[in-house]
PDB file of C-alpha atoms in Angstrom:
ATOM      1  CA  MET A   1      10.171 -57.619 -24.624  1.00  0.00           C
ATOM      2  CA  LYS A   2       7.890 -54.901 -25.948  1.00  0.00           C
ATOM      3  CA  ILE A   3       8.359 -51.349 -24.675  1.00  0.00           C
ATOM      4  CA  SER A   4       5.501 -48.856 -24.710  1.00  0.00           C
ATOM      5  CA  VAL A   5       6.837 -45.300 -24.893  1.00  0.00           C
ATOM      6  CA  ILE A   6       4.319 -42.810 -23.521  1.00  0.00           C
ATOM      7  CA  ILE A   7       4.821 -39.114 -24.278  1.00  0.00           C
ATOM      8  CA  PRO A   8       2.610 -36.394 -22.751  1.00  0.00           C
ATOM      9  CA  THR A   9       2.358 -33.294 -24.938  1.00  0.00           C
ATOM     10  CA  LEU A  10       0.954 -29.793 -24.960  1.00  0.00           C
ATOM     11  CA  ASP A  11       2.002 -27.603 -27.896  1.00  0.00           C
ATOM     12  CA  GLU A  12       5.254 -29.471 -28.491  1.00  0.00           C
ATOM     13  CA  ALA A  13       5.488 -29.153 -32.283  1.00  0.00           C
ATOM     14  CA  ALA A  14       8.914 -27.514 -31.930  1.00  0.00           C
ATOM     15  CA  THR A  15      10.458 -30.201 -29.711  1.00  0.00           C
ATOM     16  CA  LEU A  16       8.638 -33.464 -30.442  1.00  0.00           C
ATOM     17  CA  PRO A  17      10.146 -34.156 -33.915  1.00  0.00           C
ATOM     18  CA  ALA A  18      13.642 -34.624 -32.480  1.00  0.00           C
ATOM     19  CA  SER A  19      12.321 -36.895 -29.742  1.00  0.00           C
ATOM     20  CA  LEU A  20      10.405 -39.056 -32.234  1.00  0.00           C
ATOM     21  CA  ALA A  21      13.366 -39.170 -34.620  1.00  0.00           C
ATOM     22  CA  ALA A  22      15.531 -40.501 -31.792  1.00  0.00           C
ATOM     23  CA  LEU A  23      12.926 -43.190 -31.111  1.00  0.00           C
ATOM     24  CA  ALA A  24      12.873 -44.178 -34.780  1.00  0.00           C
ATOM     25  CA  GLY A  25      16.582 -44.941 -34.530  1.00  0.00           C
ATOM     26  CA  GLN A  26      16.201 -47.439 -31.682  1.00  0.00           C
ATOM     27  CA  ASP A  27      16.625 -51.172 -32.298  1.00  0.00           C
ATOM     28  CA  VAL A  28      13.951 -52.463 -29.917  1.00  0.00           C
ATOM     29  CA  LEU A  29      10.293 -53.112 -30.676  1.00  0.00           C
ATOM     30  CA  THR A  30       8.354 -50.136 -29.393  1.00  0.00           C
ATOM     31  CA  GLU A  31       4.867 -48.771 -29.259  1.00  0.00           C
ATOM     32  CA  ILE A  32       4.768 -44.952 -29.262  1.00  0.00           C
ATOM     33  CA  ILE A  33       1.786 -43.282 -27.625  1.00  0.00           C
ATOM     34  CA  VAL A  34       1.421 -39.499 -27.604  1.00  0.00           C
ATOM     35  CA  CYS A  35      -1.097 -38.304 -25.030  1.00  0.00           C
ATOM     36  CA  ASP A  36      -2.092 -34.755 -25.800  1.00  0.00           C
ATOM     37  CA  GLY A  37      -3.643 -32.216 -23.465  1.00  0.00           C
ATOM     38  CA  GLY A  38      -5.103 -29.861 -26.074  1.00  0.00           C
ATOM     39  CA  SER A  39      -2.351 -28.751 -28.464  1.00  0.00           C
ATOM     40  CA  THR A  40      -3.151 -26.141 -31.098  1.00  0.00           C
ATOM     41  CA  ASP A  41       0.256 -25.856 -32.784  1.00  0.00           C
ATOM     42  CA  GLY A  42       0.320 -28.884 -35.063  1.00  0.00           C
ATOM     43  CA  THR A  43       1.646 -31.362 -32.524  1.00  0.00           C
ATOM     44  CA  LEU A  44      -1.054 -33.954 -33.280  1.00  0.00           C
ATOM     45  CA  PRO A  45      -0.705 -34.292 -37.079  1.00  0.00           C
ATOM     46  CA  MET A  46       3.070 -34.267 -36.752  1.00  0.00           C
ATOM     47  CA  ALA A  47       2.938 -37.101 -34.198  1.00  0.00           C
ATOM     48  CA  ARG A  48       0.616 -39.150 -36.412  1.00  0.00           C
ATOM     49  CA  GLN A  49       2.863 -38.636 -39.441  1.00  0.00           C
ATOM     50  CA  ASN A  50       5.705 -40.121 -37.390  1.00  0.00           C
ATOM     51  CA  GLY A  51       3.771 -43.276 -36.577  1.00  0.00           C
ATOM     52  CA  ALA A  52       2.605 -42.502 -33.046  1.00  0.00           C
ATOM     53  CA  LEU A  53      -0.757 -43.464 -31.657  1.00  0.00           C
ATOM     54  CA  VAL A  54      -2.267 -40.133 -30.626  1.00  0.00           C
ATOM     55  CA  LEU A  55      -4.719 -39.829 -27.757  1.00  0.00           C
ATOM     56  CA  SER A  56      -6.494 -36.812 -26.299  1.00  0.00           C
ATOM     57  CA  SER A  57      -6.989 -36.476 -22.572  1.00  0.00           C
ATOM     58  CA  PRO A  58      -7.697 -33.810 -19.973  1.00  0.00           C
ATOM     59  CA  ARG A  59      -4.733 -31.466 -19.579  1.00  0.00           C
ATOM     60  CA  GLY A  60      -2.181 -32.333 -16.908  1.00  0.00           C
ATOM     61  CA  ARG A  61       0.817 -34.647 -17.157  1.00  0.00           C
ATOM     62  CA  GLY A  62      -0.545 -37.059 -14.560  1.00  0.00           C
ATOM     63  CA  GLN A  63      -3.871 -37.442 -16.347  1.00  0.00           C
ATOM     64  CA  GLN A  64      -2.221 -37.692 -19.761  1.00  0.00           C
ATOM     65  CA  LEU A  65       0.179 -40.433 -18.647  1.00  0.00           C
ATOM     66  CA  HIS A  66      -2.690 -42.244 -16.962  1.00  0.00           C
ATOM     67  CA  ALA A  67      -4.590 -42.242 -20.276  1.00  0.00           C
ATOM     68  CA  GLY A  68      -1.531 -43.455 -22.162  1.00  0.00           C
ATOM     69  CA  VAL A  69      -0.941 -46.395 -19.863  1.00  0.00           C
ATOM     70  CA  ALA A  70      -4.570 -47.448 -20.292  1.00  0.00           C
ATOM     71  CA  ARG A  71      -3.950 -47.906 -24.033  1.00  0.00           C
ATOM     72  CA  ALA A  72      -0.423 -49.321 -23.825  1.00  0.00           C
ATOM     73  CA  THR A  73       0.156 -52.959 -24.735  1.00  0.00           C
ATOM     74  CA  GLY A  74       3.840 -53.340 -23.846  1.00  0.00           C
ATOM     75  CA  ASP A  75       5.184 -55.314 -20.918  1.00  0.00           C
ATOM     76  CA  VAL A  76       7.529 -52.402 -20.162  1.00  0.00           C
ATOM     77  CA  LEU A  77       6.324 -48.809 -19.761  1.00  0.00           C
ATOM     78  CA  LEU A  78       8.677 -45.918 -20.499  1.00  0.00           C
ATOM     79  CA  PHE A  79       7.647 -42.329 -19.808  1.00  0.00           C
ATOM     80  CA  LEU A  80       9.330 -39.801 -22.091  1.00  0.00           C
ATOM     81  CA  HIS A  81       9.082 -36.010 -22.051  1.00  0.00           C
ATOM     82  CA  ALA A  82       8.663 -34.406 -25.458  1.00  0.00           C
ATOM     83  CA  ASP A  83      11.846 -32.352 -25.026  1.00  0.00           C
ATOM     84  CA  THR A  84      14.052 -35.282 -24.001  1.00  0.00           C
ATOM     85  CA  ILE A  85      16.244 -37.154 -26.485  1.00  0.00           C
ATOM     86  CA  LEU A  86      17.119 -40.842 -26.232  1.00  0.00           C
ATOM     87  CA  ALA A  87      20.592 -41.737 -27.441  1.00  0.00           C
ATOM     88  CA  PRO A  88      21.062 -44.645 -29.866  1.00  0.00           C
ATOM     89  CA  GLY A  89      20.891 -47.899 -27.954  1.00  0.00           C
ATOM     90  CA  ALA A  90      18.895 -46.460 -25.057  1.00  0.00           C
ATOM     91  CA  LEU A  91      15.967 -48.840 -25.380  1.00  0.00           C
ATOM     92  CA  GLY A  92      18.369 -51.728 -25.864  1.00  0.00           C
ATOM     93  CA  ALA A  93      19.951 -50.729 -22.565  1.00  0.00           C
ATOM     94  CA  VAL A  94      16.507 -50.894 -20.922  1.00  0.00           C
ATOM     95  CA  ARG A  95      15.973 -54.377 -22.321  1.00  0.00           C
ATOM     96  CA  THR A  96      19.400 -55.504 -21.117  1.00  0.00           C
ATOM     97  CA  ALA A  97      18.843 -54.035 -17.651  1.00  0.00           C
ATOM     98  CA  LEU A  98      15.461 -55.688 -17.224  1.00  0.00           C
ATOM     99  CA  ALA A  99      16.877 -59.051 -18.166  1.00  0.00           C
ATOM    100  CA  ASP A 100      17.737 -59.063 -14.474  1.00  0.00           C
ATOM    101  CA  PRO A 101      14.476 -60.241 -12.894  1.00  0.00           C
ATOM    102  CA  SER A 102      15.300 -58.540  -9.595  1.00  0.00           C
ATOM    103  CA  LEU A 103      14.979 -55.078 -11.132  1.00  0.00           C
ATOM    104  CA  GLY A 104      11.561 -53.456 -11.291  1.00  0.00           C
ATOM    105  CA  GLY A 105      12.570 -50.458 -13.361  1.00  0.00           C
ATOM    106  CA  GLY A 106      14.670 -47.331 -13.229  1.00  0.00           C
ATOM    107  CA  ASN A 107      15.714 -44.271 -15.167  1.00  0.00           C
ATOM    108  CA  PHE A 108      18.636 -42.742 -17.096  1.00  0.00           C
ATOM    109  CA  ARG A 109      21.464 -40.440 -16.184  1.00  0.00           C
ATOM    110  CA  VAL A 110      20.299 -37.076 -17.479  1.00  0.00           C
ATOM    111  CA  ILE A 111      22.255 -34.249 -19.076  1.00  0.00           C
ATOM    112  CA  PHE A 112      20.658 -30.813 -19.282  1.00  0.00           C
ATOM    113  CA  ASP A 113      21.379 -29.094 -22.578  1.00  0.00           C
ATOM    114  CA  GLY A 114      22.453 -25.505 -23.071  1.00  0.00           C
ATOM    115  CA  PRO A 115      25.678 -23.605 -22.448  1.00  0.00           C
ATOM    116  CA  SER A 116      24.771 -22.069 -19.090  1.00  0.00           C
ATOM    117  CA  ALA A 117      26.660 -22.882 -15.917  1.00  0.00           C
ATOM    118  CA  PHE A 118      23.324 -23.614 -14.273  1.00  0.00           C
ATOM    119  CA  ALA A 119      22.562 -26.371 -16.806  1.00  0.00           C
ATOM    120  CA  GLY A 120      25.857 -27.974 -15.882  1.00  0.00           C
ATOM    121  CA  TRP A 121      25.094 -27.598 -12.189  1.00  0.00           C
ATOM    122  CA  LEU A 122      21.673 -29.202 -12.683  1.00  0.00           C
ATOM    123  CA  THR A 123      23.285 -32.172 -14.410  1.00  0.00           C
ATOM    124  CA  GLY A 124      25.505 -32.715 -11.381  1.00  0.00           C
ATOM    125  CA  PHE A 125      22.678 -32.073  -8.933  1.00  0.00           C
ATOM    126  CA  TYR A 126      20.453 -34.655 -10.622  1.00  0.00           C
ATOM    127  CA  ALA A 127      23.281 -37.203 -10.417  1.00  0.00           C
ATOM    128  CA  TRP A 128      23.608 -36.500  -6.681  1.00  0.00           C
ATOM    129  CA  LEU A 129      19.841 -36.830  -6.189  1.00  0.00           C
ATOM    130  CA  ARG A 130      19.829 -40.177  -8.016  1.00  0.00           C
ATOM    131  CA  ARG A 131      22.578 -41.550  -5.809  1.00  0.00           C
ATOM    132  CA  ASN A 132      20.221 -40.824  -2.926  1.00  0.00           C
ATOM    133  CA  GLY A 133      17.256 -42.529  -4.594  1.00  0.00           C
ATOM    134  CA  PHE A 134      15.452 -39.467  -5.996  1.00  0.00           C
ATOM    135  CA  TYR A 135      14.652 -38.841  -9.653  1.00  0.00           C
ATOM    136  CA  TYR A 136      12.031 -37.293 -11.909  1.00  0.00           C
ATOM    137  CA  GLY A 137      10.235 -37.718 -15.193  1.00  0.00           C
ATOM    138  CA  ASP A 138      12.770 -35.782 -17.243  1.00  0.00           C
ATOM    139  CA  SER A 139      15.272 -38.595 -16.582  1.00  0.00           C
ATOM    140  CA  VAL A 140      13.038 -41.052 -18.515  1.00  0.00           C
ATOM    141  CA  VAL A 141      11.452 -43.367 -15.978  1.00  0.00           C
ATOM    142  CA  PHE A 142      10.702 -46.949 -17.026  1.00  0.00           C
ATOM    143  CA  MET A 143       9.340 -50.020 -15.284  1.00  0.00           C
ATOM    144  CA  ARG A 144       7.788 -53.395 -15.842  1.00  0.00           C
ATOM    145  CA  ARG A 145       4.056 -53.146 -16.343  1.00  0.00           C
ATOM    146  CA  SER A 146       3.550 -55.733 -13.607  1.00  0.00           C
ATOM    147  CA  VAL A 147       5.470 -53.521 -11.161  1.00  0.00           C
ATOM    148  CA  PHE A 148       3.534 -50.455 -12.289  1.00  0.00           C
ATOM    149  CA  SER A 149       0.318 -52.256 -11.363  1.00  0.00           C
ATOM    150  CA  LYS A 150       1.677 -53.514  -8.035  1.00  0.00           C
ATOM    151  CA  ILE A 151       2.668 -50.030  -6.859  1.00  0.00           C
ATOM    152  CA  GLY A 152      -0.688 -48.529  -7.747  1.00  0.00           C
ATOM    153  CA  GLY A 153       0.064 -46.909 -11.093  1.00  0.00           C
ATOM    154  CA  ILE A 154       0.433 -43.234 -11.770  1.00  0.00           C
ATOM    155  CA  LYS A 155      -1.835 -40.840  -9.970  1.00  0.00           C
ATOM    156  CA  PRO A 156      -3.676 -38.321 -12.189  1.00  0.00           C
ATOM    157  CA  ILE A 157      -2.568 -35.393 -10.049  1.00  0.00           C
ATOM    158  CA  ALA A 158      -1.718 -31.878 -11.225  1.00  0.00           C
ATOM    159  CA  LEU A 159       1.917 -31.798 -10.027  1.00  0.00           C
ATOM    160  CA  MET A 160       4.621 -34.121  -8.664  1.00  0.00           C
ATOM    161  CA  GLU A 161       3.120 -37.162 -10.346  1.00  0.00           C
ATOM    162  CA  ASP A 162       6.602 -38.291 -11.398  1.00  0.00           C
ATOM    163  CA  TYR A 163       8.111 -37.855  -7.940  1.00  0.00           C
ATOM    164  CA  ASP A 164       5.192 -39.698  -6.365  1.00  0.00           C
ATOM    165  CA  LEU A 165       5.561 -42.574  -8.822  1.00  0.00           C
ATOM    166  CA  THR A 166       9.317 -42.950  -8.433  1.00  0.00           C
ATOM    167  CA  ARG A 167       9.143 -42.886  -4.639  1.00  0.00           C
ATOM    168  CA  ARG A 168       6.746 -45.837  -4.769  1.00  0.00           C
ATOM    169  CA  LEU A 169       8.938 -47.576  -7.342  1.00  0.00           C
ATOM    170  CA  GLU A 170      11.973 -47.209  -5.062  1.00  0.00           C
ATOM    171  CA  ARG A 171      10.071 -48.622  -2.106  1.00  0.00           C
ATOM    172  CA  HIS A 172       9.018 -51.626  -4.175  1.00  0.00           C
ATOM    173  CA  GLY A 173      12.525 -52.974  -4.714  1.00  0.00           C
ATOM    174  CA  PRO A 174      15.819 -52.614  -6.618  1.00  0.00           C
ATOM    175  CA  THR A 175      16.026 -50.179  -9.551  1.00  0.00           C
ATOM    176  CA  ILE A 176      18.764 -49.096 -11.919  1.00  0.00           C
ATOM    177  CA  CYS A 177      20.059 -45.806 -13.260  1.00  0.00           C
ATOM    178  CA  ILE A 178      21.386 -46.360 -16.783  1.00  0.00           C
ATOM    179  CA  ALA A 179      24.464 -44.146 -17.076  1.00  0.00           C
ATOM    180  CA  ASP A 180      25.540 -45.123 -20.569  1.00  0.00           C
ATOM    181  CA  PRO A 181      23.962 -43.958 -22.724  1.00  0.00           C
ATOM    182  CA  PRO A 182      22.568 -40.915 -20.895  1.00  0.00           C
ATOM    183  CA  VAL A 183      19.555 -38.927 -22.080  1.00  0.00           C
ATOM    184  CA  VAL A 184      19.620 -35.239 -22.961  1.00  0.00           C
ATOM    185  CA  THR A 185      16.774 -33.036 -21.785  1.00  0.00           C
ATOM    186  CA  SER A 186      15.971 -29.395 -22.362  1.00  0.00           C
ATOM    187  CA  SER A 187      16.746 -26.768 -19.746  1.00  0.00           C
ATOM    188  CA  ARG A 188      14.316 -24.336 -21.433  1.00  0.00           C
ATOM    189  CA  ARG A 189      11.978 -24.122 -18.436  1.00  0.00           C
ATOM    190  CA  PHE A 190      14.811 -22.584 -16.427  1.00  0.00           C
ATOM    191  CA  ASP A 191      15.764 -19.955 -19.003  1.00  0.00           C
ATOM    192  CA  GLY A 192      15.681 -16.428 -17.667  1.00  0.00           C
ATOM    193  CA  ARG A 193      15.188 -17.538 -14.060  1.00  0.00           C
ATOM    194  CA  LYS A 194      17.565 -16.948 -11.194  1.00  0.00           C
ATOM    195  CA  PRO A 195      19.059 -20.179  -9.800  1.00  0.00           C
ATOM    196  CA  TRP A 196      18.271 -19.271  -6.198  1.00  0.00           C
ATOM    197  CA  ARG A 197      14.600 -18.788  -7.085  1.00  0.00           C
ATOM    198  CA  ILE A 198      14.482 -22.149  -8.845  1.00  0.00           C
ATOM    199  CA  PHE A 199      16.058 -23.949  -5.903  1.00  0.00           C
ATOM    200  CA  THR A 200      13.826 -22.188  -3.357  1.00  0.00           C
ATOM    201  CA  GLN A 201      10.730 -23.123  -5.340  1.00  0.00           C
ATOM    202  CA  TRP A 202      11.930 -26.743  -5.543  1.00  0.00           C
ATOM    203  CA  VAL A 203      12.409 -26.962  -1.767  1.00  0.00           C
ATOM    204  CA  VAL A 204       9.045 -25.330  -0.978  1.00  0.00           C
ATOM    205  CA  ILE A 205       7.068 -27.491  -3.428  1.00  0.00           C
ATOM    206  CA  HIS A 206       8.614 -30.690  -2.091  1.00  0.00           C
ATOM    207  CA  ALA A 207       8.041 -29.692   1.524  1.00  0.00           C
ATOM    208  CA  LEU A 208       4.387 -28.873   0.865  1.00  0.00           C
ATOM    209  CA  PHE A 209       3.893 -32.102  -1.085  1.00  0.00           C
ATOM    210  CA  HIS A 210       5.205 -34.116   1.854  1.00  0.00           C
ATOM    211  CA  LEU A 211       2.811 -32.189   4.079  1.00  0.00           C
ATOM    212  CA  ARG A 212       0.037 -33.533   1.795  1.00  0.00           C
ATOM    213  CA  VAL A 213      -0.963 -30.160   0.413  1.00  0.00           C
ATOM    214  CA  ASN A 214      -3.442 -30.544  -2.461  1.00  0.00           C
ATOM    215  CA  PRO A 215      -1.492 -31.033  -5.746  1.00  0.00           C
ATOM    216  CA  ASP A 216      -3.961 -28.755  -7.564  1.00  0.00           C
ATOM    217  CA  TRP A 217      -2.973 -25.931  -5.219  1.00  0.00           C
ATOM    218  CA  LEU A 218       0.698 -26.816  -5.627  1.00  0.00           C
ATOM    219  CA  ALA A 219       0.341 -26.602  -9.406  1.00  0.00           C
ATOM    220  CA  THR A 220      -1.174 -23.144  -9.071  1.00  0.00           C
ATOM    221  CA  LEU A 221       1.664 -22.103  -6.773  1.00  0.00           C
ATOM    222  CA  TYR A 222       4.252 -23.508  -9.168  1.00  0.00           C
ATOM    223  CA  LYS A 223       2.850 -21.595 -12.132  1.00  0.00           C
ATOM    224  CA  SER A 224       2.559 -18.368 -10.169  1.00  0.00           C
ATOM    225  CA  THR A 225       6.181 -18.491  -9.016  1.00  0.00           C
ATOM    226  CA  ALA A 226       7.767 -19.763 -12.240  1.00  0.00           C
ATOM    227  CA  HIS A 227       9.109 -16.715 -14.061  1.00  0.00           C
ATOM    228  CA  LYS A 228       8.962 -17.003 -17.835  1.00  0.00           C
ATOM    229  CA  PRO A 229      11.413 -15.289 -20.174  1.00  0.00           C
ATOM    230  CA  ALA A 230       9.993 -12.294 -22.020  1.00  0.00           C
ATOM    231  CA  ALA A 231       9.816 -14.235 -25.294  1.00  0.00           C
ATOM    232  CA  GLU A 232       7.413 -16.727 -23.705  1.00  0.00           C
ATOM    233  CA  ARG A 233       5.065 -14.288 -21.978  1.00  0.00           C
TER     234      ARG A 233
END
């Protein structure tokens, strides 16, 4: 079983090395594809030096993942965020899980890093969401390539591409959430933001998406309402 790991990037030179180092420690045959949306911080040469196939695509996670899948040769596709770390044995756990032919794919239990109480709350909230069949790209989604094709692939949309993909994956048939080992993802995008604002934005974006509001407009709304810490302005 060959796993293609597809990583969308945009100026991730500070976070990608740890993610690639974690991949180097896995014991399963992998193909690593970095799909870049226009980095200017050294992400591309760093990715190449670590053995990744580097592609350039129009900016936007949906479009970047779409480009990566087009070049992937594995029979399993795994979508990894640049700020998410796979524990040793994670890809072996994917291989073991998919030895069950009834499973089309799944994700991992996710732990948000950082000392804040909100990071801990998010970890619990994501676990609750997964028990109800909802999960996102930061929990490392994977699936058989054959299933990916059957459900229509990933849509090159500006926002909610991961949610859209996993909803179709869940409708296709049984999936699995790998709890051990979990993955660790960064909570940096929530730094400096009030929890009630984050949750309100999450509810509004999901409601509008289900009302079929244009994802381009949703992306604009998301960016306009996502407060950034002063250091990132």
